[in-house]
Short mmCIF file of C-alpha atoms and ligand atoms in Angstrom, two decimals:
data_model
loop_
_atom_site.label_atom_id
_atom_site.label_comp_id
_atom_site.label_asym_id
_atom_site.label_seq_id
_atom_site.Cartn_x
_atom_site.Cartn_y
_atom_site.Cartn_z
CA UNK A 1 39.45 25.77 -20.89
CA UNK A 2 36.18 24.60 -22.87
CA UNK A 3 32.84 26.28 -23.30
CA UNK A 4 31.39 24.40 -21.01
CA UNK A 5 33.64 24.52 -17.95
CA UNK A 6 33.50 28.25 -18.24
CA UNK A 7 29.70 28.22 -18.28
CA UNK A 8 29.37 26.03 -15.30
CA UNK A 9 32.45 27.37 -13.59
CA UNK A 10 30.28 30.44 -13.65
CA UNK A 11 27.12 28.90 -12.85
CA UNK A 12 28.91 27.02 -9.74
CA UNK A 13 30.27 30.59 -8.54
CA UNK A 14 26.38 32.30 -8.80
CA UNK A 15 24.88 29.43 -7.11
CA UNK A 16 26.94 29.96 -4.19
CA UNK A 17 27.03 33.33 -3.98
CA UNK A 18 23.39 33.56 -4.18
CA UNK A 19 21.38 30.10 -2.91
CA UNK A 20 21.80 28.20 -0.18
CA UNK A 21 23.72 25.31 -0.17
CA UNK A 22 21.60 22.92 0.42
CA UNK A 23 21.92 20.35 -2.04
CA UNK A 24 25.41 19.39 -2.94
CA UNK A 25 24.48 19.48 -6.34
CA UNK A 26 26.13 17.67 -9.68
CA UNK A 27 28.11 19.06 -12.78
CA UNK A 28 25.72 19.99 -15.26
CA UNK A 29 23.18 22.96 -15.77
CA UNK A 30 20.00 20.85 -18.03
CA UNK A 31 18.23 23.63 -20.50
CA UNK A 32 16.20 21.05 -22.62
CA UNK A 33 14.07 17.84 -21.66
CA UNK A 34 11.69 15.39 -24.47
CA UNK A 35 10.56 12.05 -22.73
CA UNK A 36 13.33 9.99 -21.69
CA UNK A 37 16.16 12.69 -22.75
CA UNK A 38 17.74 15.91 -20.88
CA UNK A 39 19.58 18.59 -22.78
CA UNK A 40 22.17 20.21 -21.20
CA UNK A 41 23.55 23.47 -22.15
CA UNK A 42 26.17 22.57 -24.69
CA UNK A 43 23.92 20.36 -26.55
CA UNK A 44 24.72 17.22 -24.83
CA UNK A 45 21.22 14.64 -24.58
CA UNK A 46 21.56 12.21 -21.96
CA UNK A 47 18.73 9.30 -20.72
CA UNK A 48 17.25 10.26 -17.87
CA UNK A 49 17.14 7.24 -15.10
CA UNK A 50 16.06 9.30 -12.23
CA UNK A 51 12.90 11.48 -13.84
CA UNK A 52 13.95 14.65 -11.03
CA UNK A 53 13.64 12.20 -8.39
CA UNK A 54 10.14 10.19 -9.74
CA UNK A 55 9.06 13.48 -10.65
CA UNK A 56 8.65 13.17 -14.47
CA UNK A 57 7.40 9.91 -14.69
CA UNK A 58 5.93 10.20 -17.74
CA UNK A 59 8.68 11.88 -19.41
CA UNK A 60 9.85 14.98 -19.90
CA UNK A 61 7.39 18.10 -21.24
CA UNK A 62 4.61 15.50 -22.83
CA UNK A 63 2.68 17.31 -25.17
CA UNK A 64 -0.50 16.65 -23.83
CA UNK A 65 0.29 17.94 -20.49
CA UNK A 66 2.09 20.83 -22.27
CA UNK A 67 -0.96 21.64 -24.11
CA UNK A 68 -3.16 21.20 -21.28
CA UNK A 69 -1.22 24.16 -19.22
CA UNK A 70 -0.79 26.08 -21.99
CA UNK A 71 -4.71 26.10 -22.49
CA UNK A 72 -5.32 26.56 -18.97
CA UNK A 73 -2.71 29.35 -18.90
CA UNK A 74 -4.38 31.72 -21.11
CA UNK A 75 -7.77 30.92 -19.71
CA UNK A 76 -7.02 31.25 -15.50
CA UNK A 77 -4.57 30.61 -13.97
CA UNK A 78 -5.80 31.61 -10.31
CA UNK A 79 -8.44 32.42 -8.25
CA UNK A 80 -8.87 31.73 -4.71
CA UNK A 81 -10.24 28.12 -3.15
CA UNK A 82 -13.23 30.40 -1.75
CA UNK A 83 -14.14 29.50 -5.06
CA UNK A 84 -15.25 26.41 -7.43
CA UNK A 85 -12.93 26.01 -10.40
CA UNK A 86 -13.35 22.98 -13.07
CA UNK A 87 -9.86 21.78 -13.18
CA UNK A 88 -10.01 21.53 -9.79
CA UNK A 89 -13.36 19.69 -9.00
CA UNK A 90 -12.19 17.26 -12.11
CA UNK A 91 -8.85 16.21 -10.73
CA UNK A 92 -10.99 15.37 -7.69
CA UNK A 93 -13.21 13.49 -9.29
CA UNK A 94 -10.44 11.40 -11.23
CA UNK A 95 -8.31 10.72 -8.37
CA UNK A 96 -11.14 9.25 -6.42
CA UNK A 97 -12.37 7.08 -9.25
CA UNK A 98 -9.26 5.19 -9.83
CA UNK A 99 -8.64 5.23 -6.26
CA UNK A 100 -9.99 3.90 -2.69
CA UNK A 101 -10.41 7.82 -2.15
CA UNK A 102 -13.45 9.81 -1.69
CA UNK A 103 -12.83 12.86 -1.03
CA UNK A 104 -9.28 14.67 -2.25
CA UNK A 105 -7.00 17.42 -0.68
CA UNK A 106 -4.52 19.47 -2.79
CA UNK A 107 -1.35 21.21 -1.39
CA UNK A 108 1.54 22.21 -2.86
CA UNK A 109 4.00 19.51 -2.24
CA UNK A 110 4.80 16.08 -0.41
CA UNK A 111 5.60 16.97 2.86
CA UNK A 112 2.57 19.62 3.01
CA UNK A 113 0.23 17.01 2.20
CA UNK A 114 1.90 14.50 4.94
CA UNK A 115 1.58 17.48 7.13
CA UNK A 116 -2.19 17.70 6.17
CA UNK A 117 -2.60 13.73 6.84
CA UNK A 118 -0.98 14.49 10.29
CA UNK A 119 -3.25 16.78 10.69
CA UNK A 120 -6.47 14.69 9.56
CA UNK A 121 -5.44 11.84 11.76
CA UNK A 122 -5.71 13.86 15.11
CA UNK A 123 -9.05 15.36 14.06
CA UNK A 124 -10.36 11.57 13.08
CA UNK A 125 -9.19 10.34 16.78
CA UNK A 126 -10.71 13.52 18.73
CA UNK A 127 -14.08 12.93 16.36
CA UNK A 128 -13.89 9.54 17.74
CA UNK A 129 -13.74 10.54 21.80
CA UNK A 130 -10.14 9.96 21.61
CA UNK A 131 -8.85 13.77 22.99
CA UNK A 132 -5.70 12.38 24.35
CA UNK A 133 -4.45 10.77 20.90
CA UNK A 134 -2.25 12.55 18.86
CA UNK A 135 1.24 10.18 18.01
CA UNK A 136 1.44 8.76 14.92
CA UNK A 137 3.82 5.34 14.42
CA UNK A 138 6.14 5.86 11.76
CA UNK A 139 8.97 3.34 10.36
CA UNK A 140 12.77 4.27 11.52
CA UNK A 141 14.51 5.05 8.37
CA UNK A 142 11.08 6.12 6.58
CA UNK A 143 11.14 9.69 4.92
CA UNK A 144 8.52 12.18 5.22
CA UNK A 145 9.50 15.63 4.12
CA UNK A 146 11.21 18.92 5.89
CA UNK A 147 9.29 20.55 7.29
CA UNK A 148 9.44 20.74 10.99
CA UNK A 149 6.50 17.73 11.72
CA UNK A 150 7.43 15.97 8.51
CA UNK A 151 10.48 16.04 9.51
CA UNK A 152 10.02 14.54 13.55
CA UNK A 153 7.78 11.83 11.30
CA UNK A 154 10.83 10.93 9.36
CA UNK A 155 12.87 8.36 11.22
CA UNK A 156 15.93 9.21 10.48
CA UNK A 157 17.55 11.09 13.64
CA UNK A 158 20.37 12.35 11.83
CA UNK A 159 18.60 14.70 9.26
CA UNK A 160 16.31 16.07 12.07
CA UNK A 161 19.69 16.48 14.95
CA UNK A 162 20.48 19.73 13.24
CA UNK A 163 16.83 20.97 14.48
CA UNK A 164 16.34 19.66 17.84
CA UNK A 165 14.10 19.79 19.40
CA UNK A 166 11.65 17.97 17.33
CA UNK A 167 7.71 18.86 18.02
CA UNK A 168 6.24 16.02 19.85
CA UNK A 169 3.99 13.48 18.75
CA UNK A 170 5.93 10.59 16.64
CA UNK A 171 7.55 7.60 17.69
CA UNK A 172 9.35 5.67 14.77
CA UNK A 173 9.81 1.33 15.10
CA UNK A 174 11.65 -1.01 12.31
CA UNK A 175 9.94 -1.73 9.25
CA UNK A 176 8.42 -5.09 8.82
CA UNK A 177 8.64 -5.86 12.62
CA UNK A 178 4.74 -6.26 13.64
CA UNK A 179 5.60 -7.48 17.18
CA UNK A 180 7.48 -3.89 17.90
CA UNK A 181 4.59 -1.79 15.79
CA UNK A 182 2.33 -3.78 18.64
CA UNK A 183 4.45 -2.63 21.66
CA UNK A 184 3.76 0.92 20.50
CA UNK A 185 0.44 1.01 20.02
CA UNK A 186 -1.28 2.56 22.51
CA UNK A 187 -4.28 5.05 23.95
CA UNK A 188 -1.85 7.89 22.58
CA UNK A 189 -1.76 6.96 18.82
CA UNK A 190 -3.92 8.50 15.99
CA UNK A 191 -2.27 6.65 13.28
CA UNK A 192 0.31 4.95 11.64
CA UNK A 193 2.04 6.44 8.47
CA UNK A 194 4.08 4.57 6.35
CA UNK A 195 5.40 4.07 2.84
CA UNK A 196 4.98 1.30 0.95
CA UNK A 197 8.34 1.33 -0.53
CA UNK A 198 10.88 3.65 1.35
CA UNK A 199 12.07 5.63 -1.48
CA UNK A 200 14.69 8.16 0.17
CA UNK A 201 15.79 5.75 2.81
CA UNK A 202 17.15 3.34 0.57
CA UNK A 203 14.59 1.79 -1.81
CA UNK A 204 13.14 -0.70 0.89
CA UNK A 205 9.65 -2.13 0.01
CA UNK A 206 7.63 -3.36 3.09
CA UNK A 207 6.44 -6.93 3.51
CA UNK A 208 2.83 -7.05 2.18
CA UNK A 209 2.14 -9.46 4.98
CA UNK A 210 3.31 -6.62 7.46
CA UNK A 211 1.30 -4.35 5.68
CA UNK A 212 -1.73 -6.94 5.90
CA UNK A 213 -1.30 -7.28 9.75
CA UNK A 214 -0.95 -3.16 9.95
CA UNK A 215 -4.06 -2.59 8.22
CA UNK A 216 -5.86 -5.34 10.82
CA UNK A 217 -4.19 -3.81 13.65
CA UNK A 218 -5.66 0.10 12.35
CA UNK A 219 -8.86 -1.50 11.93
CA UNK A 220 -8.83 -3.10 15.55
CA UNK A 221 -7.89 -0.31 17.00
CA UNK A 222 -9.70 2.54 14.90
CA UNK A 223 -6.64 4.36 13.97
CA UNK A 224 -5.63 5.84 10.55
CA UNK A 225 -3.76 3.83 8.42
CA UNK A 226 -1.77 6.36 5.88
CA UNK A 227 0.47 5.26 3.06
CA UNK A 228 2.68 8.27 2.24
CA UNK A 229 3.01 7.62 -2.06
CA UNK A 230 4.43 11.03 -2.29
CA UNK A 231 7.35 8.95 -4.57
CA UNK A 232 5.54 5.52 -4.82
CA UNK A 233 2.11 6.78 -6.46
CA UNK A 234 1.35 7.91 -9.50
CA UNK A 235 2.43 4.67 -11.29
CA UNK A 236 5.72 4.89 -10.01
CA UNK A 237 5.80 0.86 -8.90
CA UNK A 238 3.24 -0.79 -12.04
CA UNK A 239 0.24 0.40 -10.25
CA UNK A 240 -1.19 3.64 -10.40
CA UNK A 241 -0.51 3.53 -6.75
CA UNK A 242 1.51 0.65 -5.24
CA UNK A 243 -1.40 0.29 -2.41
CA UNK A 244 -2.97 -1.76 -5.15
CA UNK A 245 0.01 -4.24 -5.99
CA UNK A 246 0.08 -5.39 -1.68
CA UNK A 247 -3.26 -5.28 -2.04
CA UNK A 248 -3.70 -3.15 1.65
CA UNK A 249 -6.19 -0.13 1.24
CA UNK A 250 -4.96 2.61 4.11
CA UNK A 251 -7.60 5.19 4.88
CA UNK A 252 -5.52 7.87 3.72
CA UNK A 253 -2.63 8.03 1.18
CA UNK A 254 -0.60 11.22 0.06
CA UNK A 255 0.78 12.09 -3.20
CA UNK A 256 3.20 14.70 -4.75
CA UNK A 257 6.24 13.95 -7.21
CA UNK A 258 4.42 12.31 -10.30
CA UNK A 259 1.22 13.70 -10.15
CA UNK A 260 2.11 16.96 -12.17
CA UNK A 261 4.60 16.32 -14.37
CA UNK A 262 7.07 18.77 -13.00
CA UNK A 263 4.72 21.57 -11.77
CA UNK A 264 4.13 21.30 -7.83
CA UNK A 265 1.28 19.40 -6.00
CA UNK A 266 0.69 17.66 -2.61
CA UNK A 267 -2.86 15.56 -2.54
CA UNK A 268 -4.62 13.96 0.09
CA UNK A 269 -6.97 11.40 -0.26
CA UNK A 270 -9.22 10.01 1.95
CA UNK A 271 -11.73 7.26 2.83
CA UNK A 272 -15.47 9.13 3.35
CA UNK A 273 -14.40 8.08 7.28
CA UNK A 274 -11.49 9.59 7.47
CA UNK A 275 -12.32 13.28 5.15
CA UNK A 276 -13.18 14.34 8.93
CA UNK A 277 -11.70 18.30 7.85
CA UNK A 278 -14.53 20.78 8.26
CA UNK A 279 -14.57 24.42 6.82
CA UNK A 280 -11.79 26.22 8.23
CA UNK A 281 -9.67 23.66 9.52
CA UNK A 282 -6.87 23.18 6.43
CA UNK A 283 -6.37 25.89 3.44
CA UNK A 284 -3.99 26.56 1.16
CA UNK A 285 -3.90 29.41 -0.90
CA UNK A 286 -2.23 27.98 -4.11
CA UNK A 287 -3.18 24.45 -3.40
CA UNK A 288 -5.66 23.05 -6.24
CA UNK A 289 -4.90 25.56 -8.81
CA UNK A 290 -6.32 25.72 -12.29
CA UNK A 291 -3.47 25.20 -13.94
CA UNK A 292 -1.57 22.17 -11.87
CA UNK A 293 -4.59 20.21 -11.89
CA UNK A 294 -5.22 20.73 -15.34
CA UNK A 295 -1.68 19.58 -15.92
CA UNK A 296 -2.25 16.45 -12.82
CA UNK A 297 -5.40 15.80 -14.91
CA UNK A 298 -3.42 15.51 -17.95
CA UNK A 299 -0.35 13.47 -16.37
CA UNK A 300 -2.93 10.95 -15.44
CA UNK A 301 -4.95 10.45 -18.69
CA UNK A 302 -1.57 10.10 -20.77
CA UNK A 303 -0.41 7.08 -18.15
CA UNK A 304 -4.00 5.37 -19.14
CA UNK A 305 -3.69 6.23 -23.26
CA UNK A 306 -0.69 4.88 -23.16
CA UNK A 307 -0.25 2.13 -21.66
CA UNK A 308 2.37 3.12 -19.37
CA UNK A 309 1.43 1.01 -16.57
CA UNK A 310 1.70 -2.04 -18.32
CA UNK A 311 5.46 -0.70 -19.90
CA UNK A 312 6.10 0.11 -16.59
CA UNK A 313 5.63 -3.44 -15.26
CA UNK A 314 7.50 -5.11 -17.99
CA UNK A 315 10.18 -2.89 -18.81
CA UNK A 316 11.12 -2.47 -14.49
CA UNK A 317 11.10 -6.46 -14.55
CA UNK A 318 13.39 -6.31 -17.57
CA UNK A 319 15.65 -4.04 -15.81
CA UNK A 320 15.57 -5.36 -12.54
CA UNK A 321 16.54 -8.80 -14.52
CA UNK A 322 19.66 -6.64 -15.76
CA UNK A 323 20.90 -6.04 -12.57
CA UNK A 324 20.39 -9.09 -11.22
CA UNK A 325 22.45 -10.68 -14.00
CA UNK A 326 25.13 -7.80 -13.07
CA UNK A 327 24.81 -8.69 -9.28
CA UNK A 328 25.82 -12.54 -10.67
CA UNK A 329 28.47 -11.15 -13.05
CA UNK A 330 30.31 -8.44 -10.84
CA UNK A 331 31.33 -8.76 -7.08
CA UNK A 332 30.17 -5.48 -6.78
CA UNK A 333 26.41 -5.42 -5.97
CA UNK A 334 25.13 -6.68 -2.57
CA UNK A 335 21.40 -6.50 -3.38
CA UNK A 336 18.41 -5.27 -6.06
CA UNK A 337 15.53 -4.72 -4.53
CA UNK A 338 12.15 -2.50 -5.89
CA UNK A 339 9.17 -2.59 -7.81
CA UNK A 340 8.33 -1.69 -11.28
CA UNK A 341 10.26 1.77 -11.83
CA UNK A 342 11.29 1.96 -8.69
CA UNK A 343 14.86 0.54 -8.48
CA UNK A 344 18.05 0.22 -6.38
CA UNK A 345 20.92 -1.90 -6.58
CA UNK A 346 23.16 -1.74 -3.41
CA UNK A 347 26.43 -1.56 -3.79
CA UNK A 348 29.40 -3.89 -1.84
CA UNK A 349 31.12 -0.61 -1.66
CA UNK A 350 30.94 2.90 -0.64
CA UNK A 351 31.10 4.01 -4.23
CA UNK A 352 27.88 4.67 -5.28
CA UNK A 353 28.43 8.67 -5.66
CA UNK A 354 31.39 7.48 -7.71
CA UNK A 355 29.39 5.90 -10.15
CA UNK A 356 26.80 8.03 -10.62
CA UNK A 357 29.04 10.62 -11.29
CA UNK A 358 30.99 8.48 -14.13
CA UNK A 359 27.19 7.29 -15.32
CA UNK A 360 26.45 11.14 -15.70
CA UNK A 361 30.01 11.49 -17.63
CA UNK A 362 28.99 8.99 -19.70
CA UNK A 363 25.14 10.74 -20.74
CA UNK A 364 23.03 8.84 -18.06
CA UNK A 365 21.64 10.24 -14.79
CA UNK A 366 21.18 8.25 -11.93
CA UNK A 367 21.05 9.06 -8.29
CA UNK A 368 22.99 7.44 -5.18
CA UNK A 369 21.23 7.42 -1.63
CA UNK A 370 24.47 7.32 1.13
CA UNK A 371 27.32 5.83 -0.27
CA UNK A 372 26.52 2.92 -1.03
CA UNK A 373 22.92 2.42 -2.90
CA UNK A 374 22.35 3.28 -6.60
CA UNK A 375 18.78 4.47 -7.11
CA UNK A 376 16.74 4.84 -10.65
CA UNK A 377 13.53 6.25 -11.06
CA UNK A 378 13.61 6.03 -14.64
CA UNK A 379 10.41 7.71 -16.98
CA UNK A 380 7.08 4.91 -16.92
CA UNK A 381 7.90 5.09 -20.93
CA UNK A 382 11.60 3.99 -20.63
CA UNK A 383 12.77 1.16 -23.47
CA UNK A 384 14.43 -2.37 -22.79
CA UNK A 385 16.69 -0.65 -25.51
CA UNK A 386 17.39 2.45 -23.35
CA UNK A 387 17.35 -0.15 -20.56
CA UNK A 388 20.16 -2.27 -22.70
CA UNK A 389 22.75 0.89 -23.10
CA UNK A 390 22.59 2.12 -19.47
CA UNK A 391 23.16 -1.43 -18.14
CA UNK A 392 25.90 -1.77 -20.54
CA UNK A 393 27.57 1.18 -19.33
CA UNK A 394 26.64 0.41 -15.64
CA UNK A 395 28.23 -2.95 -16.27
CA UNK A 396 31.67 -1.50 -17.48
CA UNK A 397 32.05 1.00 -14.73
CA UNK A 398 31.05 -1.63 -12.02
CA UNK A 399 33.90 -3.59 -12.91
C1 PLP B 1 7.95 9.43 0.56
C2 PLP B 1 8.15 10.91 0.56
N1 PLP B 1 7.36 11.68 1.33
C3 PLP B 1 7.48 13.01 1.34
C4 PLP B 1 8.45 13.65 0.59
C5 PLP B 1 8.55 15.15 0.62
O1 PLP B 1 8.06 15.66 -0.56
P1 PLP B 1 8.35 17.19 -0.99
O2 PLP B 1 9.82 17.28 -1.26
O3 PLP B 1 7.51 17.40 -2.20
O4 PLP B 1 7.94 18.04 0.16
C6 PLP B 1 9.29 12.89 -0.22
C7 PLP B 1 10.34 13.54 -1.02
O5 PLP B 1 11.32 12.95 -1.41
C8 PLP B 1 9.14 11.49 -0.24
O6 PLP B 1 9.92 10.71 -1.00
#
């Protein structure tokens, strides 16, 4: 038996004995990650195509960011919101200059900062003489986060069966369909909350004519448009947020994954109409703190410096080209679909946890979504030469 088994054999016994299984997680234990590579712990690098889940996106431990927690680290590292800190009031600042945002939000993670939106969007319609609306339209298959409202927003019944019965207040219609968004509509809703590209459901962009005749119906109606970017933002799709590339402002948006590099963060940001929260009515005690907005700050500066919008763009239209040209050369994908970084190729068949598990084998991490969808989410910095060797592995194990 190697090394290696016997450290993960080990590592595989301790997980279960001592975390929850929630996860169903793969064969290797990562100790090491520089931009576009992962370490595991015999020494192995690999390419990372899947950045945590769009976490990373602009690769792993950059020094800037490094340097910018380390700094903030030894200067403060908390004190409570009933207080002004710099990082804090800067990262606000930012986000709402290269944004439709004016004021900002900061939780923890995704689905607290959905929960916040859900939140905001009642307050905006009961501001507005509307007591009796409180549902929010979201799309079926859409992804929203676990806890218990994020979770009745998600419309995917069976992730919240297990916890029935879900709290009240959602109703979920197909994406793209603006006659059946229409039919829901009514003195009830607050909002409508979608993502711009379903990222957990299956990598399914929405129309941006859809998104167009959304925004007109919010507007009509004076409801809250929100665009959850919890995996889209943070130039995830070529755009520092992919609002910009359908060209539909919502009122609210939420982000998460990207923004810190790896440490945890949930923002809201909203329109001046919609920052409706008054003192007292949200709080988080570790939301906003010195040293994840320093590193949020940093995260966002390096994406500007360097371009990576612009590589993102290309270098996602380079490999979306690939896997076209694999669709056209295999029998074995169905469909590409995505935007800039933000990839899937569906599979003919139900062997997409096959693959990635042969791609991870073979140094490269990928992700599958159900059985049959391949998803990448590789680093905003990734290489058409990086780009070249995973398709060429892909392109053996597809046959
Ligand atoms: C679109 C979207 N919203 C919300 C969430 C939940 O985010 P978190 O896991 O940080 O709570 C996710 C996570 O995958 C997501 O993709």
């Amino acid at each position: 038996m190697s090394t290696k088994t016997t450290n993960l054999d080990n590592l595989v016994r301790h997980d279960n004995e001592y975390h929850m299984n929630t996860y169903g997680r793969l064969p290797v234990t990562f100790v090491k990650g520089k931009g576009s590579s992962l370490w595991d712990d015999t020494g192995r690098e690999y390419l990372d195509l899947l950045c945590g889940i769009g976490v990373t996106n602009i690769g792993h431990c950059h020094p800037v960011v490094v340097e910018a927690v380390k700094s903030q680290v030894e200067l403060l590292m908390h004190v409570s919101n009933l207080y002004y800190t710099k990082p804090q009031l800067e990262l606000a600042k930012k986000l709402t200059e290269i944004s439709f945002g004016d004021k900002c939000f900061f939780a923890n993670s995704g689905a607290e900062a959905n929960e916040g939106a859900i939140k905001l969007a009642r307050r905006y319609a009961k501001l507005n003489g509307k007591e009796e609306a409180y549902e929010i339209i979201t799309a079926l298959n859409s992804f929203h986060g676990r806890t218990m409202k994020t979770l009745a927003a998600t419309g995917q019944p069976d992730k919240q069966k297990p916890f029935e019965p879900m709290p009240p207040g959602f109703k979920h219609v197909p994406l793209n369909d603006i006659d059946a968004l229409k039919k829901e509509i009514n003195e009830k809703t607050c909002a409508v909350m979608l993502e711009p590209i379903q990222g957990e459901g299956g990598v399914y962009p929405c129309d941006e004519d859809y998104l167009k005749e959304v925004r007109a119906l919010c507007d009509e109606r004076n409801i809250l448009l929100i665009f959850d970017e919890v995996q889209t933002g943070i130039g995830r799709t070529g755009t520092m947020f992919a609002y910009e590339g359908f060209g539909v402002t919502p009122d609210v948006m939420t982000l998460a994954k990207g923004t810190g590099s790896g440490l945890p963060i949930g923002v809201l940001v909203a329109s001046e109409k919609a920052s409706v929260f008054s003192p007292g009515e949200h709080g988080s005690t570790f939301g906003g703190g010195p040293v994840i907005c320093a590193a949020a700050l940093a995260t966002i500066k390096v994406i500007e410096a360097e371009g990576l919008l612009e590589n993102c763009r290309n270098v996602g239209a380079y490999f979306m080209q690939k896997l076209e040209d694999l669709k056209a050369s295999t029998n074995a994908i169905k469909e590409v679909r995505g935007r800039g970084l933000m990839l899937a190729a569906e599979l003919v068949q139900d062997n997409a946890k096959d693959i990635v598990l042969a791609l991870l084998k073979e140094g490269i991490v990928a992700n599958n979504i159900g059985g049959n969808i391949l998803r990448f989410l590789p680093p905003l910095c990734i290489t058409e030469t990086e780009i070249d060797a995973a398709t060429e592995v892909l392109a053996r194990l597809l046959v």
